[in-house]
GROMACS .gro file of N, CA and C in nm:
model
  540
    1MET      N    1   9.890  10.525  10.862
    1MET     CA    2   9.855  10.512  10.719
    1MET      C    3   9.722  10.527  10.681
    2SER      N    4   9.678  10.589  10.562
    2SER     CA    5   9.557  10.599  10.515
    2SER      C    6   9.553  10.581  10.379
    3GLY      N    7   9.422  10.559  10.349
    3GLY     CA    8   9.388  10.530  10.189
    3GLY      C    9   9.255  10.566  10.159
    4THR      N   10   9.209  10.526  10.040
    4THR     CA   11   9.076  10.574   9.991
    4THR      C   12   8.991  10.463   9.940
    5VAL      N   13   8.873  10.454   9.964
    5VAL     CA   14   8.781  10.367   9.897
    5VAL      C   15   8.747  10.403   9.747
    6THR      N   16   8.771  10.315   9.650
    6THR     CA   17   8.766  10.368   9.505
    6THR      C   18   8.630  10.307   9.449
    7ALA      N   19   8.591  10.183   9.518
    7ALA     CA   20   8.467  10.109   9.472
    7ALA      C   21   8.412  10.028   9.586
    8VAL      N   22   8.267  10.003   9.579
    8VAL     CA   23   8.215   9.919   9.679
    8VAL      C   24   8.130   9.826   9.581
    9SER      N   25   8.113   9.708   9.623
    9SER     CA   26   8.051   9.595   9.546
    9SER      C   27   7.985   9.488   9.649
   10SER      N   28   7.878   9.438   9.596
   10SER     CA   29   7.804   9.339   9.660
   10SER      C   30   7.724   9.250   9.581
   11ASN      N   31   7.683   9.143   9.624
   11ASN     CA   32   7.592   9.056   9.532
   11ASN      C   33   7.509   8.972   9.642
   12ARG      N   34   7.381   8.944   9.611
   12ARG     CA   35   7.290   8.861   9.682
   12ARG      C   36   7.311   8.722   9.649
   13GLU      N   37   7.370   8.704   9.525
   13GLU     CA   38   7.373   8.556   9.470
   13GLU      C   39   7.510   8.519   9.466
   14TYR      N   40   7.531   8.370   9.487
   14TYR     CA   41   7.687   8.337   9.465
   14TYR      C   42   7.717   8.347   9.306
   15SER      N   43   7.826   8.430   9.293
   15SER     CA   44   7.886   8.456   9.156
   15SER      C   45   8.032   8.494   9.186
   16PHE      N   46   8.115   8.483   9.094
   16PHE     CA   47   8.274   8.522   9.136
   16PHE      C   48   8.256   8.678   9.136
   17THR      N   49   8.201   8.756   9.030
   17THR     CA   50   8.204   8.888   9.038
   17THR      C   51   8.091   8.952   9.123
   18LYS      N   52   8.122   9.070   9.167
   18LYS     CA   53   8.027   9.146   9.235
   18LYS      C   54   8.001   9.284   9.161
   19PRO      N   55   7.862   9.317   9.141
   19PRO     CA   56   7.842   9.460   9.066
   19PRO      C   57   7.882   9.562   9.178
   20ASN      N   58   7.931   9.673   9.103
   20ASN     CA   59   7.940   9.788   9.183
   20ASN      C   60   7.831   9.861   9.224
   21ARG      N   61   7.845   9.933   9.341
   21ARG     CA   62   7.731   9.992   9.408
   21ARG      C   63   7.769  10.131   9.443
   22ASP      N   64   7.641  10.225   9.451
   22ASP     CA   65   7.678  10.362   9.510
   22ASP      C   66   7.735  10.371   9.646
   23SER      N   67   7.693  10.262   9.717
   23SER     CA   68   7.722  10.246   9.862
   23SER      C   69   7.697  10.104   9.907
   24VAL      N   70   7.767  10.081  10.021
   24VAL     CA   71   7.720   9.938  10.082
   24VAL      C   72   7.708   9.967  10.243
   25ARG      N   73   7.629   9.886  10.304
   25ARG     CA   74   7.603   9.917  10.436
   25ARG      C   75   7.665   9.805  10.517
   26LEU      N   76   7.751   9.822  10.606
   26LEU     CA   77   7.835   9.727  10.688
   26LEU      C   78   7.743   9.710  10.809
   27LEU      N   79   7.732   9.569  10.848
   27LEU     CA   80   7.648   9.550  10.968
   27LEU      C   81   7.747   9.469  11.066
   28ALA      N   82   7.749   9.530  11.187
   28ALA     CA   83   7.857   9.481  11.296
   28ALA      C   84   7.817   9.318  11.303
   29GLY      N   85   7.933   9.253  11.295
   29GLY     CA   86   7.923   9.108  11.337
   29GLY      C   87   7.869   9.018  11.224
   30LEU      N   88   7.841   9.081  11.110
   30LEU     CA   89   7.777   9.019  10.996
   30LEU      C   90   7.846   9.032  10.857
   31GLY      N   91   7.871   9.159  10.807
   31GLY     CA   92   7.936   9.199  10.687
   31GLY      C   93   7.860   9.301  10.615
   32VAL      N   94   7.859   9.278  10.467
   32VAL     CA   95   7.783   9.373  10.399
   32VAL      C   96   7.642   9.325  10.380
   33GLU      N   97   7.547   9.411  10.418
   33GLU     CA   98   7.406   9.390  10.419
   33GLU      C   99   7.366   9.352  10.272
   34GLY      N  100   7.302   9.233  10.268
   34GLY     CA  101   7.248   9.195  10.136
   34GLY      C  102   7.350   9.102  10.069
   35ASP      N  103   7.470   9.088  10.109
   35ASP     CA  104   7.568   9.017  10.041
   35ASP      C  105   7.569   8.869  10.075
   36VAL      N  106   7.581   8.789   9.966
   36VAL     CA  107   7.575   8.644  10.000
   36VAL      C  108   7.673   8.581  10.104
   37HIS      N  109   7.786   8.664  10.128
   37HIS     CA  110   7.879   8.602  10.215
   37HIS      C  111   7.869   8.668  10.350
   38ALA      N  112   7.760   8.746  10.386
   38ALA     CA  113   7.741   8.803  10.520
   38ALA      C  114   7.689   8.685  10.615
   39GLY      N  115   7.726   8.703  10.734
   39GLY     CA  116   7.678   8.618  10.847
   39GLY      C  117   7.783   8.579  10.951
   40VAL      N  118   7.716   8.523  11.079
   40VAL     CA  119   7.811   8.520  11.164
   40VAL      C  120   7.901   8.384  11.155
   41THR      N  121   7.844   8.293  11.078
   41THR     CA  122   7.915   8.173  11.039
   41THR      C  123   7.967   8.175  10.905
   42VAL      N  124   8.051   8.080  10.864
   42VAL     CA  125   8.108   8.087  10.727
   42VAL      C  126   8.009   8.080  10.624
   43LYS      N  127   8.024   8.149  10.508
   43LYS     CA  128   7.932   8.144  10.387
   43LYS      C  129   7.999   8.098  10.266
   44HIS      N  130   8.133   8.097  10.254
   44HIS     CA  131   8.197   8.054  10.143
   44HIS      C  132   8.176   7.893  10.127
   45ARG      N  133   8.135   7.871  10.014
   45ARG     CA  134   8.089   7.703  10.003
   45ARG      C  135   8.195   7.610  10.033
   46SER      N  136   8.321   7.628  10.021
   46SER     CA  137   8.415   7.533  10.051
   46SER      C  138   8.437   7.523  10.211
   47ARG      N  139   8.436   7.637  10.270
   47ARG     CA  140   8.432   7.630  10.419
   47ARG      C  141   8.306   7.584  10.480
   48VAL      N  142   8.173   7.605  10.418
   48VAL     CA  143   8.055   7.548  10.466
   48VAL      C  144   8.076   7.381  10.450
   49ALA      N  145   8.137   7.348  10.352
   49ALA     CA  146   8.136   7.210  10.330
   49ALA      C  147   8.233   7.137  10.423
   50GLN      N  148   8.330   7.226  10.476
   50GLN     CA  149   8.418   7.157  10.573
   50GLN      C  150   8.353   7.159  10.719
   51ASP      N  151   8.286   7.275  10.753
   51ASP     CA  152   8.239   7.293  10.896
   51ASP      C  153   8.149   7.416  10.897
   52PRO      N  154   8.013   7.402  10.867
   52PRO     CA  155   7.927   7.522  10.861
   52PRO      C  156   7.915   7.599  10.991
   53THR      N  157   7.972   7.550  11.093
   53THR     CA  158   7.978   7.632  11.229
   53THR      C  159   8.092   7.711  11.265
   54GLN      N  160   8.178   7.714  11.163
   54GLN     CA  161   8.308   7.813  11.170
   54GLN      C  162   8.268   7.943  11.189
   55PRO      N  163   8.331   8.021  11.262
   55PRO     CA  164   8.312   8.168  11.258
   55PRO      C  165   8.340   8.233  11.109
   56ASN      N  166   8.269   8.318  11.076
   56ASN     CA  167   8.297   8.380  10.954
   56ASN      C  168   8.391   8.493  10.965
   57LEU      N  169   8.509   8.447  10.940
   57LEU     CA  170   8.629   8.579  10.938
   57LEU      C  171   8.647   8.631  10.823
   58ARG      N  172   8.571   8.602  10.704
   58ARG     CA  173   8.572   8.645  10.589
   58ARG      C  174   8.437   8.734  10.537
   59GLN      N  175   8.390   8.815  10.632
   59GLN     CA  176   8.282   8.898  10.596
   59GLN      C  177   8.284   9.003  10.500
   60VAL      N  178   8.398   9.061  10.493
   60VAL     CA  179   8.414   9.172  10.407
   60VAL      C  180   8.551   9.153  10.332
   61HIS      N  181   8.558   9.136  10.205
   61HIS     CA  182   8.684   9.106  10.134
   61HIS      C  183   8.745   9.241  10.071
   62LEU      N  184   8.859   9.305  10.073
   62LEU     CA  185   8.913   9.410  10.029
   62LEU      C  186   9.022   9.382   9.940
   63ILE      N  187   9.019   9.461   9.842
   63ILE     CA  188   9.143   9.445   9.740
   63ILE      C  189   9.196   9.584   9.698
   64HIS      N  190   9.335   9.588   9.684
   64HIS     CA  191   9.391   9.714   9.671
   64HIS      C  192   9.407   9.733   9.503
   65GLU      N  193   9.348   9.866   9.470
   65GLU     CA  194   9.338   9.881   9.316
   65GLU      C  195   9.473   9.873   9.259
   66GLU      N  196   9.579   9.891   9.327
   66GLU     CA  197   9.705   9.887   9.250
   66GLU      C  198   9.729   9.744   9.209
   67LEU      N  199   9.659   9.627   9.256
   67LEU     CA  200   9.680   9.505   9.198
   67LEU      C  201   9.624   9.518   9.044
   68PHE      N  202   9.526   9.570   9.008
   68PHE     CA  203   9.470   9.573   8.883
   68PHE      C  204   9.586   9.626   8.787
   69ALA      N  205   9.642   9.743   8.815
   69ALA     CA  206   9.752   9.795   8.734
   69ALA      C  207   9.867   9.689   8.718
   70GLU      N  208   9.898   9.623   8.832
   70GLU     CA  209  10.014   9.534   8.826
   70GLU      C  210   9.977   9.411   8.729
   71VAL      N  211   9.861   9.356   8.735
   71VAL     CA  212   9.829   9.261   8.642
   71VAL      C  213   9.792   9.308   8.515
   72GLY      N  214   9.761   9.427   8.501
   72GLY     CA  215   9.751   9.500   8.386
   72GLY      C  216   9.864   9.489   8.284
   73GLU      N  217   9.993   9.501   8.343
   73GLU     CA  218  10.119   9.509   8.288
   73GLU      C  219  10.134   9.376   8.209
   74ASP      N  220  10.076   9.263   8.247
   74ASP     CA  221  10.078   9.124   8.199
   74ASP      C  222   9.966   9.108   8.100
   75GLY      N  223   9.893   9.219   8.064
   75GLY     CA  224   9.773   9.205   7.970
   75GLY      C  225   9.646   9.168   8.021
   76PHE      N  226   9.631   9.158   8.155
   76PHE     CA  227   9.485   9.122   8.221
   76PHE      C  228   9.423   9.261   8.254
   77THR      N  229   9.301   9.257   8.203
   77THR     CA  230   9.203   9.380   8.239
   77THR      C  231   9.125   9.332   8.350
   78VAL      N  232   9.132   9.387   8.475
   78VAL     CA  233   9.049   9.369   8.578
   78VAL      C  234   8.990   9.492   8.637
   79ALA      N  235   8.871   9.498   8.669
   79ALA     CA  236   8.787   9.626   8.732
   79ALA      C  237   8.744   9.576   8.868
   80PRO      N  238   8.720   9.695   8.946
   80PRO     CA  239   8.680   9.665   9.059
   80PRO      C  240   8.533   9.584   9.076
   81GLY      N  241   8.548   9.487   9.170
   81GLY     CA  242   8.435   9.411   9.185
   81GLY      C  243   8.443   9.283   9.113
   82GLU      N  244   8.534   9.266   9.001
   82GLU     CA  245   8.556   9.162   8.928
   82GLU      C  246   8.612   9.028   8.985
   83LEU      N  247   8.700   9.049   9.088
   83LEU     CA  248   8.750   8.956   9.181
   83LEU      C  249   8.672   8.918   9.306
   84GLY      N  250   8.556   8.960   9.311
   84GLY     CA  251   8.470   8.942   9.409
   84GLY      C  252   8.484   9.006   9.555
   85GLU      N  253   8.562   9.117   9.537
   85GLU     CA  254   8.582   9.196   9.643
   85GLU      C  255   8.469   9.293   9.673
   86ASN      N  256   8.445   9.324   9.815
   86ASN     CA  257   8.340   9.413   9.854
   86ASN      C  258   8.381   9.572   9.847
   87ILE      N  259   8.521   9.589   9.883
   87ILE     CA  260   8.560   9.715   9.894
   87ILE      C  261   8.704   9.703   9.805
   88THR      N  262   8.707   9.821   9.718
   88THR     CA  263   8.841   9.837   9.639
   88THR      C  264   8.902   9.945   9.696
   89THR      N  265   9.034   9.935   9.735
   89THR     CA  266   9.091  10.049   9.801
   89THR      C  267   9.213  10.119   9.712
   90ARG      N  268   9.272  10.227   9.746
   90ARG     CA  269   9.397  10.281   9.681
   90ARG      C  270   9.479  10.346   9.793
   91GLY      N  271   9.605  10.332   9.776
   91GLY     CA  272   9.699  10.414   9.870
   91GLY      C  273   9.721  10.345   9.993
   92LEU      N  274   9.680  10.230   9.999
   92LEU     CA  275   9.707  10.149  10.141
   92LEU      C  276   9.758  10.020  10.122
   93ASP      N  277   9.875   9.977  10.192
   93ASP     CA  278   9.931   9.840  10.156
   93ASP      C  279   9.863   9.748  10.239
   94LEU      N  280   9.746   9.709  10.187
   94LEU     CA  281   9.673   9.603  10.264
   94LEU      C  282   9.751   9.482  10.300
   95LEU      N  283   9.816   9.428  10.205
   95LEU     CA  284   9.889   9.298  10.227
   95LEU      C  285   9.991   9.313  10.337
   96GLY      N  286  10.036   9.439  10.374
   96GLY     CA  287  10.157   9.465  10.483
   96GLY      C  288  10.087   9.468  10.614
   97LEU      N  289   9.938   9.474  10.627
   97LEU     CA  290   9.899   9.514  10.736
   97LEU      C  291   9.904   9.379  10.842
   98PRO      N  292   9.926   9.387  10.980
   98PRO     CA  293   9.917   9.277  11.063
   98PRO      C  294   9.773   9.239  11.100
   99VAL      N  295   9.750   9.098  11.144
   99VAL     CA  296   9.625   9.064  11.193
   99VAL      C  297   9.598   9.159  11.299
  100GLY      N  298   9.454   9.186  11.299
  100GLY     CA  299   9.401   9.273  11.416
  100GLY      C  300   9.406   9.409  11.390
  101THR      N  301   9.454   9.453  11.268
  101THR     CA  302   9.455   9.589  11.228
  101THR      C  303   9.291   9.646  11.218
  102LEU      N  304   9.266   9.761  11.268
  102LEU     CA  305   9.141   9.829  11.256
  102LEU      C  306   9.155   9.919  11.130
  103LEU      N  307   9.036   9.915  11.037
  103LEU     CA  308   9.029   9.993  10.929
  103LEU      C  309   8.908  10.094  10.956
  104ARG      N  310   8.921  10.210  10.986
  104ARG     CA  311   8.798  10.300  11.019
  104ARG      C  312   8.775  10.368  10.870
  105ILE      N  313   8.662  10.342  10.832
  105ILE     CA  314   8.613  10.380  10.698
  105ILE      C  315   8.493  10.466  10.692
  106GLY      N  316   8.516  10.585  10.622
  106GLY     CA  317   8.386  10.683  10.628
  106GLY      C  318   8.370  10.738  10.768
  107ASP      N  319   8.248  10.774  10.788
  107ASP     CA  320   8.190  10.832  10.914
  107ASP      C  321   8.198  10.741  11.050
  108SER      N  322   8.176  10.613  11.002
  108SER     CA  323   8.160  10.535  11.127
  108SER      C  324   8.186  10.383  11.125
  109ALA      N  325   8.217  10.324  10.988
  109ALA     CA  326   8.239  10.165  10.979
  109ALA      C  327   8.384  10.154  11.032
  110VAL      N  328   8.381  10.041  11.098
  110VAL     CA  329   8.528   9.977  11.147
  110VAL      C  330   8.529   9.830  11.117
  111LEU      N  331   8.649   9.797  11.033
  111LEU     CA  332   8.677   9.661  10.997
  111LEU      C  333   8.795   9.610  11.092
  112GLU      N  334   8.798   9.478  11.108
  112GLU     CA  335   8.916   9.436  11.171
  112GLU      C  336   8.988   9.328  11.076
  113VAL      N  337   9.110   9.342  11.046
  113VAL     CA  338   9.180   9.266  10.937
  113VAL      C  339   9.179   9.107  11.020
  114THR      N  340   9.155   9.011  10.934
  114THR     CA  341   9.161   8.870  10.984
  114THR      C  342   9.254   8.797  10.919
  115GLY      N  343   9.295   8.837  10.776
  115GLY     CA  344   9.384   8.762  10.705
  115GLY      C  345   9.390   8.776  10.567
  116LEU      N  346   9.452   8.688  10.489
  116LEU     CA  347   9.462   8.711  10.339
  116LEU      C  348   9.352   8.626  10.273
  117ARG      N  349   9.297   8.672  10.163
  117ARG     CA  350   9.213   8.586  10.068
  117ARG      C  351   9.307   8.476  10.023
  118ASN      N  352   9.275   8.359  10.020
  118ASN     CA  353   9.340   8.250   9.943
  118ASN      C  354   9.294   8.244   9.804
  119PRO      N  355   9.349   8.278   9.711
  119PRO     CA  356   9.301   8.281   9.569
  119PRO      C  357   9.281   8.131   9.529
  120CYS      N  358   9.176   8.122   9.451
  120CYS     CA  359   9.114   7.987   9.404
  120CYS      C  360   9.118   7.973   9.247
  121LEU      N  361   9.074   7.874   9.207
  121LEU     CA  362   9.078   7.840   9.047
  121LEU      C  363   8.976   7.919   8.992
  122GLN      N  364   8.875   7.971   9.062
  122GLN     CA  365   8.769   8.059   9.000
  122GLN      C  366   8.844   8.176   8.925
  123ILE      N  367   8.954   8.228   8.977
  123ILE     CA  368   9.024   8.337   8.922
  123ILE      C  369   9.071   8.292   8.780
  124ASP      N  370   9.106   8.184   8.761
  124ASP     CA  371   9.142   8.123   8.619
  124ASP      C  372   9.029   8.112   8.528
  125ALA      N  373   8.909   8.082   8.597
  125ALA     CA  374   8.788   8.065   8.514
  125ALA      C  375   8.743   8.210   8.470
  126PHE      N  376   8.755   8.321   8.556
  126PHE     CA  377   8.747   8.446   8.514
  126PHE      C  378   8.844   8.496   8.401
  127ARG      N  379   8.949   8.477   8.418
  127ARG     CA  380   9.059   8.517   8.332
  127ARG      C  381   9.186   8.402   8.325
  128GLU      N  382   9.172   8.329   8.220
  128GLU     CA  383   9.284   8.233   8.203
  128GLU      C  384   9.427   8.285   8.247
  129GLY      N  385   9.501   8.220   8.338
  129GLY     CA  386   9.644   8.248   8.363
  129GLY      C  387   9.640   8.367   8.469
  130LEU      N  388   9.540   8.417   8.513
  130LEU     CA  389   9.533   8.523   8.605
  130LEU      C  390   9.589   8.488   8.752
  131LEU      N  391   9.537   8.351   8.790
  131LEU     CA  392   9.570   8.301   8.922
  131LEU      C  393   9.722   8.298   8.944
  132LYS      N  394   9.800   8.288   8.837
  132LYS     CA  395   9.967   8.270   8.860
  132LYS      C  396  10.003   8.429   8.891
  133ARG      N  397   9.933   8.517   8.859
  133ARG     CA  398   9.968   8.655   8.875
  133ARG      C  399   9.929   8.699   9.043
  134VAL      N  400   9.826   8.633   9.089
  134VAL     CA  401   9.793   8.679   9.232
  134VAL      C  402   9.830   8.583   9.343
  135VAL      N  403   9.897   8.470   9.304
  135VAL     CA  404   9.949   8.390   9.399
  135VAL      C  405  10.088   8.327   9.325
  136GLY      N  406  10.174   8.316   9.406
  136GLY     CA  407  10.308   8.270   9.357
  136GLY      C  408  10.395   8.245   9.484
  137ARG      N  409  10.542   8.237   9.459
  137ARG     CA  410  10.623   8.209   9.555
  137ARG      C  411  10.744   8.320   9.559
  138ASP      N  412  10.776   8.348   9.674
  138ASP     CA  413  10.889   8.451   9.689
  138ASP      C  414  11.044   8.361   9.685
  139GLU      N  415  11.142   8.448   9.698
  139GLU     CA  416  11.252   8.392   9.671
  139GLU      C  417  11.290   8.279   9.769
  140ALA      N  418  11.247   8.271   9.888
  140ALA     CA  419  11.263   8.168   9.989
  140ALA      C  420  11.166   8.049   9.959
  141GLY      N  421  11.071   8.058   9.870
  141GLY     CA  422  10.979   7.934   9.839
  141GLY      C  423  10.853   7.962   9.906
  142ASN      N  424  10.836   8.070   9.981
  142ASN     CA  425  10.717   8.103  10.055
  142ASN      C  426  10.601   8.133   9.962
  143VAL      N  427  10.459   8.082   9.982
  143VAL     CA  428  10.353   8.119   9.913
  143VAL      C  429  10.334   8.267   9.939
  144VAL      N  430  10.300   8.343   9.826
  144VAL     CA  431  10.264   8.485   9.829
  144VAL      C  432  10.127   8.508   9.776
  145ARG      N  433  10.028   8.547   9.856
  145ARG     CA  434   9.903   8.565   9.805
  145ARG      C  435   9.865   8.731   9.800
  146LYS      N  436   9.827   8.759   9.672
  146LYS     CA  437   9.813   8.912   9.644
  146LYS      C  438   9.657   8.951   9.623
  147ALA      N  439   9.553   8.855   9.621
  147ALA     CA  440   9.436   8.881   9.607
  147ALA      C  441   9.339   8.948   9.710
  148GLY      N  442   9.402   9.023   9.810
  148GLY     CA  443   9.337   9.091   9.893
  148GLY      C  444   9.325   9.033  10.034
  149ILE      N  445   9.259   9.105  10.114
  149ILE     CA  446   9.249   9.074  10.267
  149ILE      C  447   9.118   9.049  10.300
  150MET      N  448   9.089   8.981  10.407
  150MET     CA  449   8.961   8.954  10.462
  150MET      C  450   8.942   9.026  10.592
  151SER      N  451   8.810   9.056  10.632
  151SER     CA  452   8.801   9.124  10.762
  151SER      C  453   8.660   9.084  10.813
  152ILE      N  454   8.635   9.141  10.941
  152ILE     CA  455   8.512   9.125  10.992
  152ILE      C  456   8.467   9.272  11.027
  153VAL      N  457   8.328   9.283  11.061
  153VAL     CA  458   8.285   9.405  11.090
  153VAL      C  459   8.262   9.454  11.226
  154ARG      N  460   8.339   9.524  11.285
  154ARG     CA  461   8.334   9.549  11.424
  154ARG      C  462   8.217   9.663  11.481
  155GLU      N  463   8.221   9.766  11.378
  155GLU     CA  464   8.125   9.883  11.382
  155GLU      C  465   8.045   9.880  11.247
  156GLY      N  466   7.935   9.910  11.241
  156GLY     CA  467   7.871   9.912  11.106
  156GLY      C  468   7.875  10.061  11.081
  157GLY      N  469   7.828  10.073  10.938
  157GLY     CA  470   7.815  10.211  10.871
  157GLY      C  471   7.804  10.200  10.732
  158VAL      N  472   7.773  10.292  10.654
  158VAL     CA  473   7.775  10.296  10.525
  158VAL      C  474   7.911  10.347  10.469
  159VAL      N  475   7.953  10.274  10.350
  159VAL     CA  476   8.088  10.294  10.301
  159VAL      C  477   8.039  10.334  10.146
  160ARG      N  478   8.122  10.439  10.096
  160ARG     CA  479   8.099  10.495   9.965
  160ARG      C  480   8.232  10.503   9.903
  161PRO      N  481   8.256  10.498   9.766
  161PRO     CA  482   8.361  10.535   9.693
  161PRO      C  483   8.409  10.675   9.721
  162GLY      N  484   8.523  10.704   9.759
  162GLY     CA  485   8.575  10.838   9.808
  162GLY      C  486   8.585  10.834   9.951
  163ASP      N  487   8.538  10.755  10.029
  163ASP     CA  488   8.554  10.753  10.166
  163ASP      C  489   8.701  10.727  10.196
  164THR      N  490   8.756  10.790  10.323
  164THR     CA  491   8.881  10.787  10.360
  164THR      C  492   8.895  10.634  10.454
  165ILE      N  493   9.017  10.578  10.450
  165ILE     CA  494   9.031  10.459  10.513
  165ILE      C  495   9.156  10.497  10.626
  166GLU      N  496   9.140  10.497  10.753
  166GLU     CA  497   9.242  10.527  10.834
  166GLU      C  498   9.264  10.385  10.918
  167THR      N  499   9.399  10.353  10.928
  167THR     CA  500   9.459  10.228  10.990
  167THR      C  501   9.477  10.262  11.143
  168GLU      N  502   9.447  10.158  11.224
  168GLU     CA  503   9.507  10.159  11.369
  168GLU      C  504   9.549  10.007  11.389
  169LEU      N  505   9.690  10.016  11.401
  169LEU     CA  506   9.740   9.898  11.412
  169LEU      C  507   9.724   9.841  11.559
  170PRO      N  508   9.724   9.699  11.575
  170PRO     CA  509   9.709   9.654  11.707
  170PRO      C  510   9.837   9.663  11.793
  171GLU      N  511   9.832   9.662  11.919
  171GLU     CA  512   9.967   9.647  12.008
  171GLU      C  513  10.036   9.526  11.946
  172GLY      N  514  10.179   9.538  11.961
  172GLY     CA  515  10.271   9.436  11.917
  172GLY      C  516  10.277   9.342  12.005
  173PRO      N  517  10.338   9.223  11.991
  173PRO     CA  518  10.426   9.192  11.857
  173PRO      C  519  10.301   9.175  11.743
  174HIS      N  520  10.325   9.236  11.630
  174HIS     CA  521  10.241   9.199  11.525
  174HIS      C  522  10.257   9.062  11.458
  175ARG      N  523  10.122   9.019  11.414
  175ARG     CA  524  10.118   8.872  11.350
  175ARG      C  525  10.104   8.912  11.213
  176PRO      N  526  10.187   8.863  11.114
  176PRO     CA  527  10.173   8.892  10.955
  176PRO      C  528  10.045   8.799  10.940
  177LEU      N  529   9.974   8.863  10.819
  177LEU     CA  530   9.865   8.791  10.763
  177LEU      C  531   9.898   8.655  10.708
  178ASP      N  532   9.788   8.560  10.724
  178ASP     CA  533   9.820   8.420  10.665
  178ASP      C  534   9.660   8.419  10.616
  179ARG      N  535   9.651   8.309  10.530
  179ARG     CA  536   9.511   8.279  10.462
  179ARG      C  537   9.411   8.242  10.569
  180VAL      N  538   9.290   8.294  10.549
  180VAL     CA  539   9.180   8.261  10.631
  180VAL      C  540   9.061   8.212  10.534
   0.00000   0.00000   0.00000
């Protein structure tokens, strides 16, 4: 499976949205250089409040651009970076990847998929009613999270819009993604 990077975003300050950039530099074991969520230990405020020594499994957030078209059918306008992601993708079923999948991006960057983003109320503060479009339940009553995936940086490198993303699945059995 392969896809394409359509946008990259980062922000030095805590805010829900992240401005688009011409490129971002991924740092092995840390995340996006200069991004508020980069670090070895958790940086998300709710996680820090629980236990600031937890490993940061949410160094880089990816969202599939196809989600923007899906919520657009319900009247929501969302652009890359506006849901806080660092990398916006196209053509890759991010939500269907198993834990441990490697994403090889551009010339040298490698991410390891750790799990699903757990959408929060900030999404409704951004666009009222949007949270119900990115989290819901399937026919069996299981929670379905669509607001992207989280990853850690295994190998650093520069990532730009237009870069190719190649996937490398882990050896089986595969574990489906769960929230991290």
